Short mmCIF file of C-alpha atoms in Angstrom, two decimals:
data_model
loop_
_atom_site.label_atom_id
_atom_site.label_comp_id
_atom_site.label_asym_id
_atom_site.label_seq_id
_atom_site.Cartn_x
_atom_site.Cartn_y
_atom_site.Cartn_z
CA MET A 1 -20.07 -5.83 -21.95
CA GLY A 2 -17.46 -3.85 -23.83
CA ALA A 3 -14.17 -3.09 -22.10
CA PRO A 4 -13.13 0.54 -21.70
CA PRO A 5 -10.58 1.85 -24.22
CA GLY A 6 -7.03 0.74 -23.46
CA TYR A 7 -7.99 -1.59 -20.59
CA ARG A 8 -7.70 -5.35 -20.68
CA PRO A 9 -7.46 -7.55 -17.57
CA SER A 10 -3.82 -8.48 -17.08
CA ALA A 11 -2.39 -11.96 -16.55
CA TRP A 12 -2.06 -11.25 -12.82
CA VAL A 13 -5.76 -10.40 -12.66
CA HIS A 14 -6.68 -13.71 -14.34
CA LEU A 15 -4.28 -15.67 -12.11
CA LEU A 16 -5.49 -14.18 -8.83
CA HIS A 17 -9.11 -14.40 -9.96
CA GLN A 18 -8.74 -18.16 -10.51
CA LEU A 19 -7.55 -18.86 -6.96
CA PRO A 20 -10.06 -20.87 -4.91
CA ARG A 21 -11.98 -19.08 -2.16
CA ALA A 22 -13.77 -20.40 0.89
CA ASP A 23 -15.70 -19.00 3.85
CA PHE A 24 -15.10 -19.75 7.52
CA GLN A 25 -16.83 -23.13 7.13
CA LEU A 26 -14.45 -23.90 4.22
CA ARG A 27 -17.34 -23.93 1.75
CA PRO A 28 -16.44 -22.74 -1.78
CA VAL A 29 -17.25 -19.11 -2.55
CA PRO A 30 -17.69 -17.76 -6.12
CA SER A 31 -14.89 -15.48 -7.27
CA GLY A 32 -17.23 -12.73 -8.46
CA PHE A 33 -16.69 -9.39 -6.73
CA ALA A 34 -19.44 -9.06 -4.10
CA PRO A 35 -18.13 -7.11 -1.08
CA GLN A 36 -21.63 -6.70 0.37
CA GLU A 37 -22.10 -10.47 0.80
CA GLN A 38 -21.01 -12.08 4.05
CA GLU A 39 -19.54 -15.19 2.40
CA TYR A 40 -17.28 -13.09 0.19
CA GLN A 41 -16.15 -11.00 3.16
CA GLN A 42 -15.29 -14.17 5.03
CA ALA A 43 -13.31 -15.44 2.03
CA LEU A 44 -11.15 -12.29 2.02
CA LEU A 45 -10.71 -12.44 5.79
CA LEU A 46 -9.60 -16.04 5.42
CA VAL A 47 -6.97 -14.96 2.89
CA ALA A 48 -5.72 -12.36 5.37
CA ALA A 49 -5.79 -14.96 8.16
CA LEU A 50 -3.29 -17.08 6.22
CA ALA A 51 -0.71 -14.41 7.01
CA GLY A 52 -1.62 -14.70 10.69
CA LEU A 53 -1.09 -18.45 10.43
CA GLY A 54 2.31 -17.83 8.84
CA LEU A 55 3.21 -15.46 11.68
CA GLY A 56 2.21 -18.04 14.29
CA LEU A 57 4.27 -20.77 12.62
CA SER A 58 7.25 -18.42 12.32
CA LEU A 59 7.12 -17.50 16.00
CA ILE A 60 6.77 -21.16 17.01
CA PHE A 61 9.73 -22.14 14.83
CA ILE A 62 11.88 -19.31 16.21
CA ALA A 63 10.93 -20.16 19.80
CA VAL A 64 11.70 -23.87 19.35
CA TYR A 65 14.99 -23.08 17.65
CA LEU A 66 16.12 -20.69 20.38
CA ILE A 67 15.03 -23.04 23.19
CA ARG A 68 17.00 -25.84 21.57
CA PHE A 69 19.99 -23.54 21.18
CA CYS A 70 19.88 -22.38 24.80
CA CYS A 71 19.08 -25.66 26.51
CA CYS A 72 20.81 -28.23 24.34
CA ARG A 73 24.25 -26.67 23.94
CA PRO A 74 27.15 -28.98 24.84
CA PRO A 75 29.04 -27.84 27.96
CA GLU A 76 32.21 -25.90 27.27
CA ALA A 77 35.49 -26.96 28.78
CA PRO A 78 36.69 -24.62 31.55
CA GLY A 79 39.11 -22.00 30.35
CA THR A 80 38.44 -22.55 26.64
CA LYS A 81 38.39 -19.37 24.60
CA SER A 82 38.06 -20.72 21.08
CA PRO A 83 34.73 -20.03 19.35
CA PRO A 84 32.47 -23.01 18.75
CA PRO A 85 32.60 -24.58 15.30
CA GLY A 86 30.30 -23.09 12.71
CA GLY A 87 30.25 -19.67 14.35
CA GLY A 88 31.39 -17.87 11.22
CA CYS A 89 28.70 -19.58 9.17
CA VAL A 90 26.04 -18.40 11.60
CA THR A 91 27.23 -14.80 11.39
CA TRP A 92 27.42 -14.81 7.63
CA SER A 93 23.98 -16.40 7.29
CA CYS A 94 22.58 -13.59 9.46
CA ILE A 95 24.33 -10.99 7.32
CA ALA A 96 23.03 -12.61 4.11
CA ALA A 97 19.48 -12.62 5.48
CA LEU A 98 19.73 -8.93 6.37
CA LEU A 99 21.03 -8.11 2.88
CA VAL A 100 18.06 -9.97 1.39
CA GLY A 101 15.85 -7.88 3.65
CA CYS A 102 17.51 -4.70 2.32
CA ALA A 103 16.82 -5.86 -1.25
CA GLY A 104 13.20 -6.46 -0.26
CA ILE A 105 13.04 -2.91 1.09
CA GLY A 106 14.02 -1.60 -2.35
CA ILE A 107 11.23 -3.68 -3.88
CA GLY A 108 8.86 -2.26 -1.26
CA PHE A 109 9.73 1.33 -2.15
CA TYR A 110 9.04 0.58 -5.82
CA GLY A 111 5.74 -1.15 -5.04
CA ASN A 112 4.63 1.70 -2.80
CA SER A 113 5.37 4.20 -5.57
CA GLU A 114 3.50 2.13 -8.18
CA THR A 115 0.46 1.80 -5.94
CA SER A 116 0.47 5.54 -5.28
CA ASP A 117 0.71 6.25 -9.04
CA GLY A 118 -2.26 4.00 -9.76
CA VAL A 119 -4.42 5.64 -7.09
CA SER A 120 -3.37 9.09 -8.33
CA GLN A 121 -4.48 8.13 -11.84
CA LEU A 122 -7.84 7.02 -10.41
CA SER A 123 -8.24 10.36 -8.60
CA SER A 124 -7.30 12.33 -11.73
CA ALA A 125 -9.89 10.44 -13.79
CA LEU A 126 -12.57 11.18 -11.18
CA LEU A 127 -11.66 14.87 -11.15
CA HIS A 128 -11.82 15.05 -14.95
CA ALA A 129 -15.21 13.32 -14.96
CA ASN A 130 -16.45 15.79 -12.34
CA HIS A 131 -15.26 18.67 -14.56
CA THR A 132 -17.20 17.23 -17.53
CA LEU A 133 -20.40 16.76 -15.53
CA SER A 134 -20.11 20.25 -14.02
CA ALA A 135 -19.56 21.73 -17.49
CA ILE A 136 -22.74 20.01 -18.77
CA ASP A 137 -24.79 21.42 -15.89
CA HIS A 138 -23.28 24.88 -16.36
CA LEU A 139 -23.94 24.99 -20.10
CA VAL A 140 -27.54 23.83 -19.70
CA LEU A 141 -28.20 26.39 -16.96
CA GLU A 142 -26.60 29.18 -18.98
CA MET A 143 -28.59 28.39 -22.13
CA VAL A 144 -31.91 28.07 -20.27
CA GLU A 145 -31.35 31.39 -18.52
CA ARG A 146 -30.34 33.07 -21.76
CA LEU A 147 -33.41 31.76 -23.58
CA GLY A 148 -35.69 32.76 -20.70
CA GLU A 149 -34.25 36.27 -20.74
CA ALA A 150 -34.85 36.47 -24.50
CA VAL A 151 -38.51 35.52 -23.98
CA ARG A 152 -39.00 38.09 -21.24
CA THR A 153 -37.27 40.99 -23.00
CA GLU A 154 -36.60 40.89 -26.76
CA LEU A 155 -39.57 38.78 -27.82
CA THR A 156 -41.96 40.73 -25.59
CA THR A 157 -40.64 44.01 -26.99
CA LEU A 158 -40.93 42.69 -30.54
CA GLU A 159 -44.58 41.75 -30.02
CA GLU A 160 -45.35 45.23 -28.74
CA VAL A 161 -43.65 46.84 -31.75
CA LEU A 162 -45.45 44.62 -34.28
CA THR A 163 -48.96 44.84 -32.81
CA GLN A 164 -50.29 46.52 -36.00
CA ARG A 165 -49.45 43.45 -38.14
CA THR A 166 -51.21 40.35 -36.84
CA GLU A 167 -49.28 37.96 -39.09
CA LEU A 168 -45.96 39.33 -37.78
CA VAL A 169 -47.22 39.03 -34.20
CA ALA A 170 -48.19 35.42 -34.92
CA ALA A 171 -44.68 34.74 -36.28
CA THR A 172 -43.15 36.32 -33.18
CA ARG A 173 -45.33 34.18 -30.92
CA GLY A 174 -44.30 31.13 -32.93
CA ALA A 175 -40.65 31.99 -32.26
CA ARG A 176 -41.53 32.40 -28.57
CA ARG A 177 -43.06 28.92 -28.47
CA GLN A 178 -39.99 27.46 -30.17
CA VAL A 179 -37.67 29.16 -27.65
CA GLU A 180 -39.73 27.91 -24.70
CA ALA A 181 -39.84 24.39 -26.16
CA MET A 182 -36.07 24.40 -26.64
CA ALA A 183 -35.52 25.59 -23.06
CA GLN A 184 -37.77 22.80 -21.79
CA GLN A 185 -35.87 20.17 -23.76
CA LEU A 186 -32.51 21.52 -22.55
CA GLN A 187 -33.51 21.28 -18.91
CA GLY A 188 -33.74 17.50 -19.22
CA LEU A 189 -30.10 17.27 -20.36
CA ALA A 190 -28.62 18.25 -16.97
CA PHE A 191 -28.89 14.67 -15.70
CA TRP A 192 -26.29 15.05 -12.90
CA ARG A 193 -27.71 18.23 -11.32
CA ASP A 194 -29.53 16.70 -8.32
CA VAL A 195 -27.41 13.56 -7.96
CA PRO A 196 -26.11 13.08 -4.37
CA LEU A 197 -22.92 11.33 -5.52
CA SER A 198 -20.04 13.69 -6.33
CA PRO A 199 -16.95 12.40 -8.17
CA LEU A 200 -15.04 15.27 -6.59
CA GLN A 201 -15.87 14.03 -3.10
CA VAL A 202 -14.95 10.46 -4.04
CA ALA A 203 -11.60 11.66 -5.43
CA GLU A 204 -10.88 13.61 -2.24
CA ASP A 205 -11.73 10.61 -0.06
CA VAL A 206 -9.54 8.31 -2.15
CA SER A 207 -6.62 10.78 -2.01
CA PHE A 208 -7.03 11.18 1.75
CA VAL A 209 -6.87 7.43 2.39
CA GLU A 210 -3.97 7.02 -0.06
CA GLU A 211 -1.87 9.68 1.68
CA TYR A 212 -2.04 7.82 4.99
CA ARG A 213 -1.47 4.43 3.34
CA TRP A 214 1.61 5.75 1.52
CA LEU A 215 2.96 7.34 4.70
CA ALA A 216 2.40 4.17 6.74
CA TYR A 217 4.37 2.08 4.25
CA ILE A 218 7.15 4.65 4.10
CA LEU A 219 7.49 4.49 7.89
CA LEU A 220 7.45 0.67 7.82
CA LEU A 221 10.12 0.57 5.10
CA LEU A 222 12.32 3.07 6.91
CA LEU A 223 11.91 1.20 10.20
CA GLU A 224 13.00 -2.08 8.64
CA LEU A 225 15.88 -0.36 6.87
CA LEU A 226 17.12 1.08 10.16
CA VAL A 227 16.78 -2.30 11.87
CA CYS A 228 18.82 -4.01 9.14
CA LEU A 229 21.53 -1.35 9.10
CA PHE A 230 21.93 -1.16 12.89
CA THR A 231 21.93 -4.95 13.14
CA LEU A 232 24.75 -5.12 10.60
CA LEU A 233 26.55 -2.40 12.57
CA GLY A 234 26.14 -4.37 15.79
CA LEU A 235 27.56 -7.50 14.15
CA ALA A 236 30.48 -5.56 12.74
CA LYS A 237 31.26 -3.84 16.08
CA GLN A 238 30.38 -6.98 18.08
CA SER A 239 28.23 -4.83 20.34
CA LYS A 240 25.99 -6.99 22.50
CA TRP A 241 23.62 -4.25 23.65
CA LEU A 242 23.01 -3.06 20.08
CA VAL A 243 22.37 -6.61 18.85
CA VAL A 244 19.95 -7.25 21.74
CA VAL A 245 17.99 -4.06 20.99
CA MET A 246 17.86 -4.86 17.27
CA THR A 247 16.71 -8.41 18.03
CA VAL A 248 13.68 -7.01 19.86
CA MET A 249 13.06 -4.52 17.03
CA SER A 250 13.36 -7.33 14.46
CA LEU A 251 10.61 -9.23 16.27
CA LEU A 252 8.37 -6.15 16.11
CA VAL A 253 9.05 -5.60 12.40
CA LEU A 254 8.46 -9.32 11.74
CA ILE A 255 4.95 -9.00 13.22
CA LEU A 256 4.29 -5.84 11.16
CA SER A 257 5.53 -7.54 7.99
CA TRP A 258 3.20 -10.50 8.39
CA GLY A 259 0.32 -8.13 9.18
CA SER A 260 0.94 -6.04 6.07
CA MET A 261 1.24 -9.24 4.04
CA GLY A 262 -2.27 -10.27 5.10
CA LEU A 263 -3.73 -6.89 4.13
CA GLU A 264 -1.92 -6.89 0.79
CA ALA A 265 -2.98 -10.44 -0.07
CA ALA A 266 -6.65 -9.83 0.73
CA THR A 267 -6.64 -6.51 -1.14
CA ALA A 268 -4.93 -8.02 -4.19
CA VAL A 269 -7.42 -10.91 -4.36
CA GLY A 270 -10.42 -8.60 -3.98
CA LEU A 271 -9.04 -6.15 -6.53
CA SER A 272 -8.45 -8.95 -9.05
CA ASP A 273 -12.07 -10.05 -8.66
CA PHE A 274 -13.23 -6.50 -9.32
CA CYS A 275 -10.90 -5.96 -12.27
CA SER A 276 -11.85 -9.21 -14.00
CA SER A 277 -15.34 -7.83 -14.75
CA PRO A 278 -15.75 -4.27 -13.43
CA ASP A 279 -18.63 -3.00 -15.60
CA THR A 280 -21.50 -4.82 -13.91
CA TYR A 281 -20.49 -3.92 -10.37
CA VAL A 282 -19.71 -0.27 -11.16
CA LEU A 283 -22.97 0.16 -13.10
CA ASN A 284 -25.10 -1.36 -10.32
CA LEU A 285 -23.33 0.59 -7.57
CA THR A 286 -23.61 3.88 -9.45
CA GLN A 287 -27.29 3.29 -10.15
CA GLU A 288 -27.88 2.55 -6.47
CA GLU A 289 -26.00 5.66 -5.29
CA THR A 290 -27.30 8.11 -7.90
CA GLY A 291 -30.78 6.87 -8.78
CA LEU A 292 -30.10 7.42 -12.50
CA GLY A 293 -31.67 5.20 -15.12
CA SER A 294 -29.83 2.18 -16.44
CA ASP A 295 -30.05 3.55 -19.99
CA ILE A 296 -27.97 6.62 -19.08
CA LEU A 297 -25.40 4.66 -17.06
CA SER A 298 -25.08 1.91 -19.68
CA TYR A 299 -24.50 4.52 -22.36
CA TYR A 300 -21.56 6.08 -20.55
CA PHE A 301 -20.02 2.98 -18.97
CA LEU A 302 -20.29 0.78 -22.08
CA CYS A 303 -20.22 3.34 -24.92
CA ASN A 304 -20.77 0.96 -27.83
CA GLN A 305 -23.10 0.79 -30.78
CA ALA A 306 -25.45 -1.55 -28.96
CA VAL A 307 -26.43 1.24 -26.52
CA SER A 308 -28.16 4.29 -27.98
CA ASN A 309 -27.79 7.84 -26.71
CA PRO A 310 -30.62 8.39 -24.19
CA PHE A 311 -30.53 12.14 -24.92
CA GLN A 312 -30.74 11.82 -28.70
CA GLN A 313 -34.44 12.72 -28.90
CA ARG A 314 -34.03 15.85 -26.78
CA LEU A 315 -30.97 16.89 -28.78
CA THR A 316 -32.83 16.37 -32.06
CA LEU A 317 -35.83 18.39 -30.90
CA SER A 318 -33.58 21.16 -29.59
CA GLN A 319 -31.65 21.26 -32.85
CA ARG A 320 -34.89 21.41 -34.84
CA ALA A 321 -36.26 24.21 -32.62
CA LEU A 322 -33.02 26.15 -33.00
CA ALA A 323 -33.22 25.91 -36.79
CA ASN A 324 -36.87 27.02 -36.77
CA ILE A 325 -36.05 30.00 -34.56
CA HIS A 326 -33.29 31.11 -36.94
CA SER A 327 -35.67 30.76 -39.91
CA GLN A 328 -38.44 32.75 -38.21
CA LEU A 329 -36.06 35.51 -37.12
CA GLN A 330 -34.72 35.85 -40.67
CA GLY A 331 -38.30 36.08 -41.99
CA LEU A 332 -39.18 38.74 -39.40
CA GLU A 333 -36.08 40.71 -40.34
CA ARG A 334 -37.09 40.71 -44.00
CA GLU A 335 -40.74 41.58 -43.39
CA ALA A 336 -40.77 43.71 -40.25
CA VAL A 337 -37.68 45.90 -40.35
CA PRO A 338 -38.65 47.86 -43.53
CA GLN A 339 -42.02 48.73 -41.99
CA PHE A 340 -40.99 48.94 -38.30
CA PRO A 341 -37.40 50.21 -37.96
CA SER A 342 -37.66 50.00 -34.16
CA ALA A 343 -37.90 46.20 -34.48
CA GLN A 344 -34.34 45.98 -35.74
CA LYS A 345 -32.71 46.32 -32.32
CA PRO A 346 -34.60 43.47 -30.56
CA LEU A 347 -34.15 41.29 -33.66
CA LEU A 348 -30.38 41.83 -33.68
CA SER A 349 -30.24 41.09 -29.96
CA LEU A 350 -32.26 37.91 -30.52
CA GLU A 351 -29.99 36.77 -33.33
CA GLU A 352 -26.93 37.36 -31.15
CA THR A 353 -28.54 35.39 -28.33
CA MET A 354 -29.38 32.49 -30.64
CA ASN A 355 -25.88 32.47 -32.17
CA VAL A 356 -24.32 32.20 -28.70
CA THR A 357 -26.87 29.52 -27.79
CA GLU A 358 -26.05 27.57 -30.92
CA GLY A 359 -22.34 27.58 -30.07
CA ASN A 360 -23.05 26.42 -26.53
CA PHE A 361 -25.42 23.78 -27.89
CA HIS A 362 -22.74 22.24 -30.11
CA GLN A 363 -20.35 22.21 -27.14
CA LEU A 364 -23.04 20.53 -25.05
CA VAL A 365 -23.56 17.86 -27.72
CA ALA A 366 -19.84 17.06 -27.61
CA LEU A 367 -19.82 16.85 -23.79
CA LEU A 368 -22.90 14.63 -23.71
CA HIS A 369 -21.31 12.10 -26.04
CA CYS A 370 -20.09 9.02 -24.19
CA ARG A 371 -16.49 9.24 -25.45
CA GLY A 372 -15.25 11.69 -22.81
CA LEU A 373 -16.70 10.11 -19.68
CA HIS A 374 -15.98 6.59 -20.96
CA LYS A 375 -12.35 7.58 -21.47
CA ASP A 376 -12.18 8.74 -17.85
CA TYR A 377 -13.70 5.43 -16.78
CA GLY A 378 -11.03 3.53 -18.71
CA ALA A 379 -8.25 5.68 -17.19
CA ALA A 380 -9.58 4.98 -13.69
CA LEU A 381 -9.63 1.23 -14.35
CA ARG A 382 -6.10 1.26 -15.77
CA GLY A 383 -4.80 3.11 -12.74
CA LEU A 384 -6.55 0.81 -10.29
CA CYS A 385 -6.23 -2.55 -12.06
CA GLU A 386 -2.76 -2.17 -13.60
CA ASP A 387 -0.50 0.19 -11.66
CA ALA A 388 -2.13 -0.15 -8.24
CA LEU A 389 -2.44 -3.95 -8.49
CA GLU A 390 1.14 -4.28 -9.70
CA GLY A 391 2.30 -2.13 -6.79
CA LEU A 392 0.35 -4.32 -4.36
CA LEU A 393 2.07 -7.43 -5.70
CA PHE A 394 5.49 -5.83 -5.25
CA LEU A 395 4.52 -4.85 -1.70
CA LEU A 396 3.43 -8.46 -1.13
CA LEU A 397 6.85 -9.64 -2.33
CA PHE A 398 8.52 -7.13 -0.01
CA SER A 399 6.55 -8.41 2.98
CA LEU A 400 7.42 -12.01 2.10
CA LEU A 401 11.14 -11.29 1.77
CA SER A 402 11.07 -9.18 4.91
CA ALA A 403 9.36 -11.91 6.96
CA GLY A 404 11.79 -14.56 5.75
CA ALA A 405 14.86 -12.41 6.30
CA LEU A 406 13.83 -11.29 9.78
CA ALA A 407 12.90 -14.82 10.84
CA THR A 408 16.34 -16.03 9.75
CA ALA A 409 18.01 -13.13 11.52
CA LEU A 410 16.10 -13.81 14.75
CA CYS A 411 17.33 -17.40 14.68
CA SER A 412 20.92 -16.38 13.94
CA LEU A 413 21.40 -13.30 16.13
CA PRO A 414 21.45 -15.09 19.53
CA ARG A 415 24.07 -17.55 18.24
CA ALA A 416 26.13 -14.71 16.79
CA TRP A 417 25.77 -12.80 20.05
CA ALA A 418 27.14 -15.81 21.96
CA LEU A 419 30.29 -15.66 19.84
CA PHE A 420 31.13 -12.09 20.90
CA PRO A 421 34.05 -11.73 23.34
CA PRO A 422 32.89 -11.07 26.91
CA SER A 423 34.76 -7.78 27.15
CA ASP A 424 33.25 -6.21 24.05
CA ASP A 425 31.77 -3.37 26.08
CA TYR A 426 35.20 -2.27 27.27
CA ASP A 427 37.43 -2.91 24.30
CA ASP A 428 37.21 0.64 23.06
CA THR A 429 37.70 2.36 26.41
CA ASP A 430 40.83 4.38 27.04
CA ASP A 431 43.50 2.91 29.32
CA ASP A 432 43.75 6.22 31.16
CA ASP A 433 39.96 6.42 31.70
CA PRO A 434 39.46 6.53 35.50
CA PHE A 435 36.04 4.90 35.09
CA ASN A 436 37.50 1.87 33.26
CA PRO A 437 36.86 -1.17 35.55
CA GLN A 438 40.21 -2.68 34.52
CA GLN A 439 42.06 0.46 35.59
CA GLU A 440 40.16 0.51 38.91
CA SER A 441 41.22 -3.11 39.56
CA LYS A 442 44.86 -2.27 38.85
CA ARG A 443 44.77 0.70 41.22
CA PHE A 444 43.25 -1.48 43.97
CA VAL A 445 46.06 -4.10 43.61
CA GLN A 446 48.71 -1.37 43.71
CA TRP A 447 47.14 0.08 46.86
CA GLN A 448 47.15 -3.32 48.58
CA SER A 449 50.84 -3.96 47.69
CA SER A 450 51.85 -0.53 49.01
CA ILE A 451 50.28 -1.38 52.37
#
């Protein structure tokens, strides 16, 4: 099948498409896009479950590390105030991990924007295709109504005027038959009129889902950014309560990062399978949803010389009928007007009607050609399989960096917290503050000595 104009599967599509897939019984699954099959659904769920496995291993590693840190520390000598060796390295490793997390957040913002751009391009292509299909239906309806009005009014009037000349009446009836035949042929060109599938509705649904997806990632990125910044602030101020709160928040964001990683990985793999060979799946799905013939759908989705225009016969017959009508009207004008001056007005009205119909017919021929709709199809594939897939891969990288950075920070924060001086909550209090515990102790000693 021919690829749409300007679209070629990228290297990322080929790479992801070649990855092995298996169902829950670890049996191999073909990499063809088949979301309706249970085995393929299980293969994508298994890809997402790998992120859950990574989350479980991360939590186990963090728990073991912290238990070892809490239970296996060597006892400190009484009265010692010097920090344990390696404390500065622990703090700086935590800071470096948080900075890597901040860099990953920047990558996440870029990936979220790229994904949104790709989905927007898909929606725009659907809206343009809906405009083309609506224009075809509108032109066909307008021409059929105009031709029907001409039969009911001008041609009927012309027959009444020319009743004295049987040969002229026969010519008028011949023009009537040609007009009716053309209207009948045109009615078969509005192929999308009674189709239940609306590209406009699909575009609205896609935009609706994309808005919430974009907003969810923005909130996740901002949450991780705040966690990183406030954790760095807590390390700089040596504030225990702030570090404790951010440690709990880091655990929450770690779980969210692994969860988003599973969704992104499964979506990227499924999208690569679709983008490696989209024509067959899209053609079969559209035929199932619309009930249109495969000849019409193949013409617009493939648009190559191997597929002929399914409307060519109707267009040829309509064009031939239009030419015959013009010829018959010109003959009637030459023969009838000199003898029946009252026939001039309906003939001029008929000629005007046929001239407008001819202009609309040429516009309809251009709209029915496969170039326009096939171009929209290619634009939709480029948006989905290039920009959106690239954005998903950047979001996957963000989730990976975020999970690694937060796991490192969760291992380092308790050790850094243990290095803080015990009086960090009162270092910044004023000496004259009556609620300062140190000042209260001094006043109690002075009161005892005065007694």
